XYZ file of C-alpha atoms in Angstrom:
749
model
C 15.397 3.323 18.859
C 15.472 6.422 16.687
C 12.992 8.288 14.512
C 14.153 9.938 11.297
C 13.134 13.194 12.974
C 15.525 16.091 13.652
C 14.022 18.444 16.263
C 14.019 22.133 15.329
C 13.574 25.317 17.325
C 12.407 28.754 16.229
C 14.209 31.885 17.388
C 11.053 33.320 18.944
C 7.431 32.287 19.552
C 5.866 35.166 17.578
C 6.528 36.351 14.031
C 4.997 38.897 11.683
C 3.545 38.764 8.215
C 0.921 40.318 5.973
C -2.272 38.985 4.495
C -4.583 39.554 1.554
C -7.975 38.036 0.807
C -7.638 34.884 -1.267
C -9.327 35.295 -4.651
C -8.148 32.502 -6.951
C -5.351 30.082 -7.702
C -4.257 32.427 -10.495
C -3.870 35.252 -7.967
C -1.740 32.995 -5.737
C 0.392 31.846 -8.678
C 0.923 35.407 -9.857
C 1.981 36.605 -6.399
C 4.455 33.757 -6.018
C 6.027 34.493 -9.385
C 6.207 38.263 -8.865
C 7.549 38.063 -5.297
C 9.739 34.951 -5.647
C 12.967 36.742 -4.650
C 11.614 38.880 -1.823
C 8.739 37.046 -0.117
C 7.429 33.673 0.881
C 3.823 33.407 -0.265
C 1.324 30.795 0.952
C -2.405 30.323 1.246
C -3.799 30.236 4.797
C -7.530 29.496 4.791
C -9.373 32.358 3.076
C -6.265 34.524 2.956
C -2.906 34.721 1.238
C -0.035 35.272 3.687
C 3.060 37.222 2.603
C 6.314 37.017 4.568
C 9.158 39.355 3.517
C 12.630 37.871 3.804
C 14.206 41.213 4.836
C 13.134 43.921 7.279
C 11.807 47.041 5.600
C 10.674 45.298 2.423
C 7.548 47.030 1.140
C 4.643 44.591 1.382
C 1.001 44.958 0.444
C -1.779 43.752 2.704
C -2.740 43.873 6.378
C -0.020 43.314 8.995
C -0.692 40.336 11.261
C 1.146 38.433 14.004
C 1.498 34.627 13.966
C 2.409 32.161 16.719
C 4.753 29.202 16.126
C 2.518 26.923 18.209
C -0.977 28.092 17.335
C 0.004 28.553 13.691
C 2.398 25.614 13.547
C 1.475 24.745 9.945
C 2.519 28.242 8.837
C 5.718 28.115 10.879
C 6.584 24.712 9.481
C 6.025 25.930 5.914
C 8.454 28.785 6.589
C 10.980 26.313 8.032
C 10.667 24.170 4.902
C 11.267 27.243 2.746
C 14.302 28.107 4.882
C 15.763 24.681 4.124
C 15.069 25.117 0.416
C 16.741 28.528 0.239
C 19.723 27.307 2.277
C 20.271 24.379 -0.079
C 19.911 26.672 -3.095
C 22.387 29.190 -1.695
C 24.894 26.379 -1.063
C 24.539 25.160 -4.666
C 22.795 21.928 -3.800
C 21.076 20.206 -6.718
C 17.361 20.516 -5.931
C 14.922 17.955 -7.354
C 11.713 18.805 -5.468
C 10.216 21.458 -3.200
C 7.537 19.691 -1.120
C 9.117 17.879 0.466
C 12.417 19.582 -0.255
C 14.608 17.142 -2.163
C 18.242 17.363 -3.167
C 19.973 14.946 -5.451
C 23.605 14.027 -6.074
C 23.300 14.013 -9.851
C 27.044 13.688 -10.321
C 27.062 10.346 -8.465
C 25.319 7.806 -10.699
C 25.233 4.635 -8.599
C 25.147 2.587 -11.781
C 28.339 1.922 -13.655
C 29.253 -0.295 -16.559
C 26.634 -1.561 -18.972
C 23.502 0.552 -19.010
C 24.985 3.611 -17.294
C 24.761 5.613 -20.546
C 20.995 5.002 -20.654
C 19.947 4.794 -17.000
C 20.854 6.676 -13.851
C 20.208 6.038 -10.175
C 21.039 9.073 -8.055
C 21.035 9.243 -4.245
C 18.273 11.624 -3.173
C 17.668 13.274 0.204
C 14.163 14.402 1.198
C 13.382 16.892 3.980
C 9.933 17.738 5.300
C 8.914 19.639 8.424
C 6.455 17.833 10.688
C 5.361 18.061 14.325
C 6.106 14.891 16.256
C 3.143 15.342 18.584
C 1.399 17.770 20.865
C 3.551 17.933 23.987
C 1.825 19.501 26.999
C 0.103 22.059 24.816
C 3.014 22.637 22.439
C 4.495 20.962 19.394
C 7.825 19.214 19.065
C 8.547 20.367 15.518
C 11.194 18.671 13.477
C 12.526 17.779 10.060
C 11.817 14.313 8.705
C 14.811 13.123 6.702
C 14.508 10.343 4.154
C 16.825 8.786 1.617
C 15.866 7.270 -1.668
C 16.957 6.696 -5.217
C 16.004 9.059 -8.033
C 15.635 7.122 -11.264
C 16.308 8.680 -14.646
C 16.147 7.415 -18.221
C 18.699 9.700 -19.872
C 17.929 9.638 -23.641
C 14.879 11.515 -24.854
C 12.141 9.713 -26.758
C 13.635 10.629 -30.147
C 16.946 9.011 -29.196
C 15.225 5.893 -27.858
C 13.171 5.595 -31.059
C 16.389 5.744 -33.097
C 17.686 2.814 -31.034
C 14.669 0.739 -32.070
C 12.514 0.938 -28.938
C 8.778 0.438 -29.475
C 7.322 3.334 -27.480
C 3.622 2.768 -27.999
C 1.671 2.545 -24.748
C 4.398 4.153 -22.626
C 3.733 7.221 -20.494
C 6.079 10.147 -21.085
C 6.979 13.304 -19.182
C 7.759 16.765 -20.559
C 9.043 20.054 -19.185
C 6.710 21.597 -16.625
C 4.973 24.698 -17.945
C 5.612 26.379 -14.583
C 9.246 27.375 -14.182
C 10.580 26.872 -10.689
C 13.779 28.837 -9.983
C 14.935 26.233 -7.487
C 14.457 22.905 -9.312
C 16.893 21.520 -11.869
C 15.219 21.432 -15.311
C 15.890 17.696 -15.672
C 13.670 17.097 -12.632
C 11.084 19.812 -13.334
C 8.975 17.583 -15.561
C 5.407 16.391 -15.315
C 3.356 13.607 -16.846
C 2.342 14.518 -20.419
C 0.401 11.443 -21.567
C 0.586 7.977 -23.087
C 2.067 7.462 -26.552
C -0.620 6.216 -28.938
C 1.522 6.313 -32.084
C 4.509 8.033 -33.663
C 3.997 10.392 -36.598
C 7.273 11.712 -37.967
C 9.038 13.679 -35.246
C 5.973 13.806 -33.012
C 4.248 11.496 -30.578
C 0.466 11.427 -30.761
C -0.725 11.095 -27.167
C -3.752 9.508 -25.518
C -4.874 10.153 -21.931
C -2.903 13.347 -22.234
C -2.566 17.000 -21.346
C -1.866 17.768 -25.033
C -2.505 15.956 -28.311
C 1.000 16.003 -29.802
C 4.493 16.282 -28.368
C 7.825 16.583 -30.162
C 9.888 13.430 -29.635
C 12.974 15.397 -28.604
C 10.925 17.207 -25.939
C 9.650 14.017 -24.299
C 11.230 11.563 -21.876
C 9.967 8.157 -20.826
C 8.530 8.265 -17.319
C 11.362 6.963 -15.063
C 9.499 4.157 -13.268
C 10.809 0.718 -12.295
C 8.474 -0.876 -14.869
C 9.840 1.359 -17.618
C 13.400 0.645 -16.502
C 12.653 -3.006 -17.249
C 10.879 -2.414 -20.556
C 13.510 -0.029 -21.904
C 16.320 -2.135 -20.439
C 15.183 -5.374 -22.048
C 14.793 -3.654 -25.427
C 18.066 -1.698 -25.343
C 20.342 -4.096 -23.464
C 18.960 -7.391 -24.760
C 20.803 -10.318 -23.203
C 22.733 -7.915 -20.968
C 19.625 -6.863 -19.096
C 19.866 -9.616 -16.463
C 23.350 -8.530 -15.397
C 22.109 -4.918 -15.349
C 19.228 -5.981 -13.095
C 21.644 -7.716 -10.715
C 23.590 -4.453 -10.505
C 20.460 -2.341 -10.019
C 19.170 -4.060 -6.854
C 22.318 -3.442 -4.744
C 22.302 0.179 -5.962
C 18.808 0.726 -4.640
C 19.669 -1.122 -1.424
C 22.684 1.127 -0.831
C 20.358 4.071 -0.178
C 17.230 2.340 1.114
C 18.478 -0.132 3.769
C 17.978 0.849 7.415
C 21.654 0.657 8.394
C 22.692 2.514 5.218
C 20.211 5.284 6.004
C 21.606 5.669 9.518
C 25.119 5.940 8.060
C 24.003 8.613 5.594
C 22.213 10.532 8.340
C 25.386 10.645 10.418
C 27.463 11.753 7.437
C 24.923 14.400 6.480
C 24.715 15.910 9.968
C 28.497 16.101 10.127
C 29.135 17.510 6.658
C 26.125 19.592 5.571
C 27.124 23.153 6.513
C 23.809 24.406 5.127
C 21.971 22.602 7.949
C 24.037 24.188 10.707
C 23.394 27.475 12.501
C 20.329 29.684 12.239
C 18.463 29.463 8.948
C 16.457 32.598 8.046
C 12.704 31.924 7.594
C 11.464 35.484 7.182
C 12.161 38.910 8.636
C 12.559 38.437 12.389
C 12.359 34.627 12.467
C 15.043 31.953 12.121
C 15.057 28.201 12.674
C 17.822 25.897 13.945
C 18.154 22.128 13.664
C 19.057 20.173 16.771
C 21.532 17.948 14.931
C 20.455 14.753 16.695
C 17.724 12.316 15.769
C 14.750 12.025 18.106
C 15.316 9.120 20.463
C 12.484 6.722 21.263
C 12.728 5.355 24.772
C 10.701 2.459 26.184
C 7.437 3.453 27.792
C 3.797 4.383 27.288
C 2.995 7.750 25.772
C 3.831 10.067 22.907
C 7.276 9.460 21.416
C 7.793 6.302 23.501
C 7.784 2.687 22.371
C 6.389 -0.529 23.763
C 5.937 -4.044 22.447
C 2.433 -5.221 21.620
C 1.471 -8.655 22.885
C 0.726 -11.488 20.464
C -3.014 -12.238 20.486
C -4.598 -15.467 21.682
C -6.601 -17.439 19.119
C -9.869 -19.311 19.458
C -10.464 -22.754 17.936
C -14.062 -23.173 19.076
C -17.088 -20.849 19.273
C -17.376 -19.349 22.728
C -13.617 -19.661 23.310
C -13.752 -23.144 24.856
C -10.436 -23.881 23.110
C -8.156 -20.857 23.328
C -4.539 -21.216 22.207
C -1.453 -18.998 21.886
C 0.171 -18.137 18.570
C 1.429 -19.954 16.448
C -1.920 -21.518 15.700
C -0.871 -24.096 13.077
C 0.167 -26.945 15.440
C -2.930 -26.254 17.562
C -5.184 -26.847 14.537
C -3.346 -30.132 13.966
C -4.336 -31.181 17.464
C -7.817 -29.653 17.756
C -9.095 -29.026 14.261
C -10.344 -25.648 12.966
C -12.684 -23.196 14.678
C -15.801 -24.479 12.908
C -14.886 -28.181 12.955
C -18.297 -29.095 14.389
C -20.403 -26.889 12.135
C -18.615 -26.886 8.753
C -21.045 -28.113 6.098
C -18.849 -29.153 3.154
C -17.358 -32.197 4.846
C -16.707 -33.992 1.549
C -15.755 -31.307 -0.995
C -15.288 -31.954 -4.715
C -12.268 -30.116 -6.102
C -11.556 -29.554 -9.808
C -7.885 -29.660 -10.791
C -7.071 -27.964 -14.116
C -3.522 -28.609 -15.281
C -1.235 -28.968 -18.326
C -1.884 -32.515 -19.535
C 1.799 -33.420 -19.863
C 2.271 -33.042 -16.080
C -0.538 -35.394 -15.047
C 1.614 -37.688 -12.900
C 3.127 -34.869 -10.835
C -0.265 -33.174 -10.405
C -1.952 -36.402 -9.223
C 0.795 -36.974 -6.648
C 0.446 -33.358 -5.434
C -3.337 -33.742 -5.060
C -2.891 -36.966 -3.118
C -0.440 -35.254 -0.752
C -2.873 -32.380 -0.270
C -5.643 -34.806 0.702
C -3.705 -37.490 2.612
C -0.534 -35.817 3.882
C 3.173 -35.357 3.236
C 5.653 -38.031 4.406
C 7.696 -36.728 7.315
C 11.018 -38.327 6.328
C 12.002 -38.110 9.981
C 11.469 -34.331 10.181
C 8.782 -31.926 11.308
C 7.114 -31.586 7.917
C 3.899 -29.515 7.790
C 0.618 -31.137 6.717
C 1.666 -34.672 7.592
C -1.986 -35.397 8.386
C -3.263 -34.135 5.055
C -6.073 -31.645 4.607
C -8.869 -34.154 5.298
C -7.691 -35.066 8.793
C -6.295 -31.633 9.713
C -9.573 -29.846 8.967
C -11.748 -32.727 10.207
C -13.298 -33.457 6.804
C -14.854 -36.778 5.829
C -13.129 -36.979 2.480
C -12.111 -35.075 -0.644
C -12.743 -35.966 -4.288
C -10.882 -34.587 -7.284
C -12.081 -33.929 -10.813
C -8.957 -33.814 -13.012
C -9.201 -31.768 -16.211
C -6.067 -31.945 -18.348
C -5.414 -29.078 -20.751
C -3.952 -29.445 -24.241
C -2.432 -26.019 -24.884
C -1.393 -26.526 -28.510
C -4.369 -24.557 -29.817
C -3.830 -21.532 -27.564
C -3.298 -21.649 -23.831
C -5.799 -19.057 -22.611
C -8.619 -20.479 -24.718
C -7.752 -24.021 -23.643
C -7.897 -23.057 -19.965
C -11.205 -21.291 -20.547
C -12.687 -24.456 -22.047
C -11.291 -26.494 -19.155
C -12.923 -24.063 -16.723
C -16.266 -24.493 -18.469
C -15.929 -28.284 -18.330
C -14.974 -28.231 -14.639
C -17.855 -25.926 -13.691
C -20.330 -28.416 -15.211
C -19.116 -31.138 -12.829
C -20.654 -29.368 -9.818
C -17.391 -28.784 -7.979
C -17.005 -26.771 -4.765
C -13.657 -25.195 -5.671
C -10.949 -25.426 -8.308
C -7.161 -25.615 -8.385
C -5.534 -24.033 -11.461
C -2.024 -25.283 -12.180
C -0.107 -22.617 -14.129
C 3.509 -21.786 -14.957
C 5.506 -18.827 -13.656
C 5.243 -17.280 -17.115
C 1.439 -17.564 -17.019
C 1.310 -15.316 -13.931
C 2.842 -12.472 -15.956
C 0.057 -12.540 -18.565
C -3.012 -10.333 -18.213
C -6.443 -9.979 -19.768
C -7.574 -12.378 -22.496
C -3.994 -13.689 -22.855
C -3.950 -15.054 -19.301
C -4.909 -18.721 -18.802
C -5.339 -18.005 -15.088
C -7.759 -15.082 -15.380
C -9.756 -16.545 -18.277
C -10.382 -19.810 -16.391
C -10.949 -17.984 -13.092
C -13.570 -15.711 -14.688
C -15.506 -18.724 -16.062
C -15.442 -20.636 -12.772
C -16.252 -17.653 -10.568
C -19.231 -16.822 -12.793
C -20.639 -20.164 -11.616
C -19.874 -19.335 -7.999
C -16.768 -21.578 -7.853
C -13.785 -20.080 -5.978
C -10.386 -20.699 -7.549
C -6.912 -21.325 -6.106
C -3.830 -20.930 -8.299
C -0.922 -23.367 -7.925
C 2.371 -22.773 -9.696
C 3.904 -25.719 -11.478
C 7.248 -24.953 -9.800
C 5.496 -25.435 -6.437
C 4.282 -28.881 -7.476
C 7.743 -29.912 -8.705
C 9.724 -28.718 -5.659
C 11.277 -31.280 -3.329
C 10.088 -29.906 0.021
C 6.422 -29.288 -0.749
C 5.011 -29.482 2.784
C 5.077 -25.764 3.621
C 3.425 -24.790 0.333
C 0.782 -27.491 0.722
C 0.051 -26.390 4.279
C -0.679 -22.797 3.191
C -2.606 -24.042 0.155
C -4.850 -26.222 2.336
C -5.475 -23.262 4.659
C -6.540 -20.925 1.831
C -8.607 -23.666 0.180
C -10.478 -24.419 3.416
C -11.276 -20.706 3.791
C -12.445 -20.507 0.167
C -14.760 -23.431 0.816
C -16.369 -21.299 3.524
C -14.434 -22.624 6.508
C -13.219 -20.610 9.507
C -9.741 -21.877 10.476
C -9.439 -19.723 13.628
C -10.552 -16.401 15.115
C -9.056 -14.015 17.626
C -9.921 -14.657 21.243
C -11.614 -11.503 22.526
C -13.114 -10.496 25.826
C -16.879 -10.161 26.112
C -17.995 -6.692 25.073
C -20.993 -4.552 25.884
C -21.228 -3.414 22.247
C -21.595 -5.081 18.851
C -18.303 -4.340 17.099
C -17.465 -4.710 13.420
C -14.451 -3.657 11.373
C -15.089 -2.504 7.814
C -12.193 -2.367 5.354
C -12.708 0.070 2.464
C -10.855 0.001 -0.846
C -11.501 1.458 -4.278
C -10.716 0.162 -7.752
C -10.271 2.453 -10.719
C -11.925 1.139 -13.853
C -9.590 1.477 -16.808
C -5.948 2.432 -16.846
C -5.999 6.128 -17.777
C -4.182 8.376 -15.341
C -5.070 11.854 -16.588
C -8.616 11.391 -17.834
C -11.521 13.206 -16.219
C -13.755 10.259 -17.109
C -12.467 8.126 -14.264
C -14.893 5.512 -12.928
C -14.627 3.883 -9.530
C -15.805 0.785 -7.742
C -15.820 0.811 -3.937
C -14.831 -2.407 -2.172
C -15.854 -3.210 1.390
C -14.949 -6.239 3.493
C -16.522 -6.708 6.904
C -15.051 -8.460 9.935
C -16.440 -9.169 13.356
C -14.555 -7.931 16.387
C -12.747 -11.294 16.634
C -11.345 -10.881 13.121
C -13.699 -13.334 11.418
C -14.498 -12.421 7.804
C -18.243 -11.891 7.506
C -18.979 -10.670 3.991
C -17.828 -8.477 1.148
C -19.541 -5.966 -1.085
C -18.802 -3.865 -4.124
C -20.458 -0.704 -5.366
C -21.717 -0.249 -8.887
C -19.380 1.556 -11.265
C -19.638 5.279 -10.635
C -17.933 8.435 -11.913
C -15.825 10.095 -9.235
C -18.459 12.770 -8.533
C -21.084 10.075 -7.721
C -18.729 7.665 -5.957
C -19.669 8.848 -2.458
C -23.346 8.090 -3.094
C -22.521 4.631 -4.470
C -20.314 3.875 -1.460
C -23.007 5.051 0.930
C -25.571 2.758 -0.740
C -23.158 -0.172 -0.463
C -22.430 0.473 3.226
C -26.140 0.858 3.902
C -26.969 -2.551 2.377
C -24.038 -4.175 4.183
C -25.234 -2.980 7.596
C -28.803 -4.031 6.805
C -27.509 -7.551 6.073
C -25.549 -7.638 9.345
C -28.535 -6.356 11.306
C -30.662 -9.156 9.869
C -28.010 -11.815 10.442
C -27.172 -10.944 14.056
C -30.568 -9.725 15.173
C -29.464 -6.284 16.364
C -32.254 -4.674 18.344
C -33.355 -1.098 18.690
C -31.239 0.642 21.303
C -28.264 -1.766 21.000
C -24.785 -0.287 21.250
C -22.928 -0.540 17.962
C -19.253 0.261 17.275
C -18.082 0.426 13.669
C -14.386 0.856 12.931
C -13.638 1.737 9.314
C -10.176 1.078 7.861
C -8.782 2.456 4.616
C -5.255 2.596 3.252
C -5.347 5.053 0.349
C -5.227 8.833 0.478
C -6.842 10.181 -2.638
C -10.480 9.703 -1.679
C -10.137 9.790 2.083
C -12.491 12.749 2.620
C -15.065 11.132 0.331
C -15.071 7.970 2.425
C -15.127 9.876 5.704
C -18.117 11.917 4.585
C -19.982 8.787 3.428
C -19.328 7.145 6.809
C -20.561 10.220 8.697
C -23.756 10.302 6.625
C -24.329 6.588 7.204
C -23.951 6.878 10.969
C -26.487 9.709 11.096
C -29.035 7.341 9.546
C -28.601 4.679 12.258
C -31.011 6.300 14.685
C -32.245 2.937 16.024
C -28.853 2.199 17.613
C -26.429 3.826 20.001
C -23.600 4.157 17.473
C -19.973 5.147 17.854
C -17.485 4.950 15.024
C -13.877 5.491 14.119
C -12.589 6.283 10.663
C -9.008 5.035 10.570
C -6.322 5.387 7.938
C -3.870 2.475 7.969
C -1.075 3.335 5.574
C 2.531 2.570 4.777
C 2.673 5.573 2.426
C 4.235 8.229 4.646
C 7.624 9.723 5.526
C 8.184 8.351 9.045
C 10.924 5.793 9.652
C 11.953 3.935 12.792
C 15.442 2.545 13.384
C 16.881 0.227 16.005
C 20.628 0.775 16.245
C 21.065 -2.421 18.265
C 19.222 -4.712 15.833
C 21.718 -7.118 14.276
C 19.227 -8.609 11.812
C 18.864 -12.302 11.015
C 20.891 -14.695 8.893
C 19.956 -14.927 5.229
C 21.983 -17.282 3.028
C 25.544 -15.935 3.191
C 24.458 -12.518 4.453
C 22.156 -10.847 6.994
C 18.855 -9.068 6.511
C 17.131 -6.463 8.635
C 20.149 -4.815 10.258
C 18.897 -1.771 12.252
C 15.265 -2.775 11.575
C 13.038 -2.802 14.709
C 11.189 -5.942 15.768
C 7.659 -6.559 14.652
C 4.963 -5.261 17.018
C 6.475 -2.009 18.285
C 4.036 0.882 18.781
C 5.132 4.530 18.940
C 2.330 7.101 19.436
C 2.968 10.329 17.533
C 0.139 12.190 19.206
C -3.437 11.676 20.416
C -4.676 10.498 17.011
C -1.706 8.819 15.286
C 0.783 6.059 16.032
C 3.429 4.042 14.218
C 3.116 0.245 14.419
C 5.883 -1.991 13.052
C 4.395 -4.886 11.071
C 7.552 -5.847 9.164
C 10.551 -6.854 11.259
C 13.820 -8.529 10.203
C 12.124 -11.941 9.997
C 9.437 -10.637 7.629
C 11.885 -9.122 5.112
C 12.035 -11.289 2.002
C 15.693 -10.793 1.041
C 18.889 -9.193 2.271
C 18.477 -6.487 -0.409
C 15.086 -5.268 0.746
C 15.117 -1.682 1.915
C 14.090 -0.243 5.269
C 10.418 -1.144 5.822
C 8.026 1.641 6.720
C 6.086 1.169 9.941
C 2.331 1.322 9.499
C 0.885 4.737 10.296
C -2.439 4.329 12.108
C -4.328 7.623 12.294
C -7.830 8.313 13.566
C -9.948 10.885 11.732
C -10.725 13.877 14.003
C -14.484 13.523 13.414
C -14.526 9.993 14.854
C -16.696 9.460 17.918
C -14.584 6.506 19.086
C -10.966 7.626 19.280
C -9.149 5.248 21.620
C -5.870 5.229 19.709
C -4.185 2.475 21.716
C -7.193 0.154 21.308
C -7.419 0.870 17.560
C -3.681 0.379 16.970
C -3.678 -2.913 18.898
C -6.654 -4.091 16.838
C -4.758 -3.268 13.624
C -1.827 -5.335 14.885
C -4.058 -8.245 15.944
C -5.754 -8.332 12.548
C -2.399 -9.152 10.922
C -2.767 -12.579 12.566
C -6.054 -13.211 10.758
C -4.940 -13.662 7.154
C -5.909 -17.143 5.974
C -3.494 -17.046 3.036
C -0.641 -18.277 5.212
C 0.143 -19.396 8.760
C 2.617 -16.526 9.019
C 1.395 -13.135 10.281
C 0.692 -10.687 7.490
C 2.444 -7.348 7.026
C -1.010 -5.729 6.710
C -4.198 -6.176 8.732
C -6.781 -8.229 6.849
C -9.069 -5.192 6.845
C -6.572 -3.588 4.437
C -5.087 -6.665 2.745
C -8.412 -8.231 1.736
C -9.874 -5.146 -0.014
C -6.540 -4.659 -1.803
C -6.624 -8.276 -3.016
C -10.177 -7.767 -4.281
C -9.182 -4.541 -6.055
C -6.235 -6.214 -7.794
C -8.188 -9.298 -8.906
C -11.230 -7.298 -9.948
C -9.111 -5.066 -12.151
C -7.764 -8.117 -13.991
C -11.031 -10.047 -14.166
C -12.860 -7.091 -15.678
C -10.618 -7.372 -18.749
C -12.136 -10.789 -19.510
C -15.110 -10.533 -21.902
C -18.486 -11.415 -20.386
C -17.207 -11.530 -16.802
C -20.063 -10.474 -14.543
C -18.831 -8.703 -11.375
C -22.302 -9.041 -9.826
C -21.269 -12.567 -8.811
C -19.153 -10.935 -6.071
C -22.253 -9.620 -4.294
C -24.396 -12.733 -4.843
C -22.983 -16.258 -4.734
C -19.492 -15.239 -3.594
C -20.445 -12.521 -1.119
C -19.444 -14.566 1.922
C -16.614 -16.463 0.208
C -12.942 -15.674 0.656
C -12.542 -16.180 -3.118
C -9.740 -13.584 -3.309
C -7.231 -15.361 -1.033
């Protein structure tokens, strides 16, 4: 396999520079502007470092010597600047500086209808990163990525003339900081959201400025805005434009296409060849070959993680290999002997005109799907598969002529009065696109959840499909979990410590992106070491400056509940592994965790704070991977198998959770491996153990019998965040229900 990593080497281990005391961001900005043509200027701790490009250049400050290993972050910044200056000197079209990005703006991948309004340009991104500490040194290199740079060509004034309703759209304007390297068309920043149009000006909300001239503004070039502008401008022609857009994006994002572009780039880019000057006395050279990943154990090597065993009885008396679905058919679920709701009552809310189809679907869910001579899932039905005693349905038909959302709300109220254990909401594909008070799904869900009733959505197209067994099988699984059942757990060895995994997420309240009045809700989901979901919690709403305190209070109450439930005793060994996926508040969460652990003086505590993220620049390719068949094509060419682990150092590793089989279509781009990194302040830092646990937790999602592309410790908080954001738009919804009646429910599946 290959990493998208080009090794680099510096001309010598030592290099010289100058430094001044750091005073302010204005000082740094002024120095960069004044010395742009003669020096590279960067902040290093409490100092500003100045590096002249030419020998003999007069430079203020104290002379100092740097080391490419000890000061690798400084050396890498100089290497990045060397790339930028080389591209600029070779007349490359630069679209970003960190990472360095160049764009082929003369090669619009779109042609035909829509090409006068939209552009998709191939874009190359280069960033300098160390692969890993190697026997005391660093294997520095350039990470190369390919993507598509989107652009909506007309300015806002031109779009308004073409009849586009611009209210509510975010716009960008020229950056107030000129950058000599970046093309003006890409040197723009978010200006605000259009509240209304007054003459030739846009009045902005959630903005950096109150008013902006229409001819100075451009619609933010996002995929969502591509669709909104496209549907308004192109009308009936938008669908054909959309069919053209997807292959364009695929042509630069697919794994095999990226490998082709890498080869072409290394052969043709003269500005990447030879010694590139970093500063006076220091140059850098690119190897010209991607870093190879051989099979083995250790940094920069790859091995295949084993599929975990699953337990279908407490104590592991029935332990089975994956896949677990047929084993549940034969043995029943993990808690078959102790599950309390053996005869659940299920409300079914549905459009009244589809009563016959819905009744048949409910009967198949309860009693089973005819096999028709094949291996159809859920032939036993949910009652026999999950060892229930029966299942009753309360059908509530909805007459939508008076308004669909209101009708579903009334149906939810009626169903909640019938003392049901859970509810199925039958909705159309169009209903899923509606939000807030216009959504029949969220309005009914809010009413039912307020009474402690978990809700499962079912699309009408699912009910009407011919081969319904697979959908029913996954539906029965999620429904059993929402009823409080435990379908299976991971089979784990006996441990000498109590171990829990805590997934942390955060939801922003409101939709402003530039406001200082941001409010946050912290989401935590807790799992035992065998992957079993234990409970969830949510903080109170808090401004960002008080969020850490709110999160700490939430974590404190969560651990107190677990201590009570499991009877932890003074002196017990306790291991807490925290997972989070986002970057913005990572130090806030880490500090809250550290403060919490210091309070646990009654226990012998070790903890790991782990970031599990797909938002990074590393890619992994498998040249030999031929992909799998998909309709008349193939998907996943050059994509590594699921379950590969490649350590990048003592605290970080790549783990592939999406292989060719997990790709949804043949036009899906190259999947990013999951980057698992352990915070340096962690007291438990066994990277291999932590990475394997992340992989194993992808087999614990009870939404489907297929492994997830995220561990449940990340997927579950993200599901809660998404649903909470939508439910909070419903008047009178009380989020406190999530930490009372539904605290131990998997209501979000």
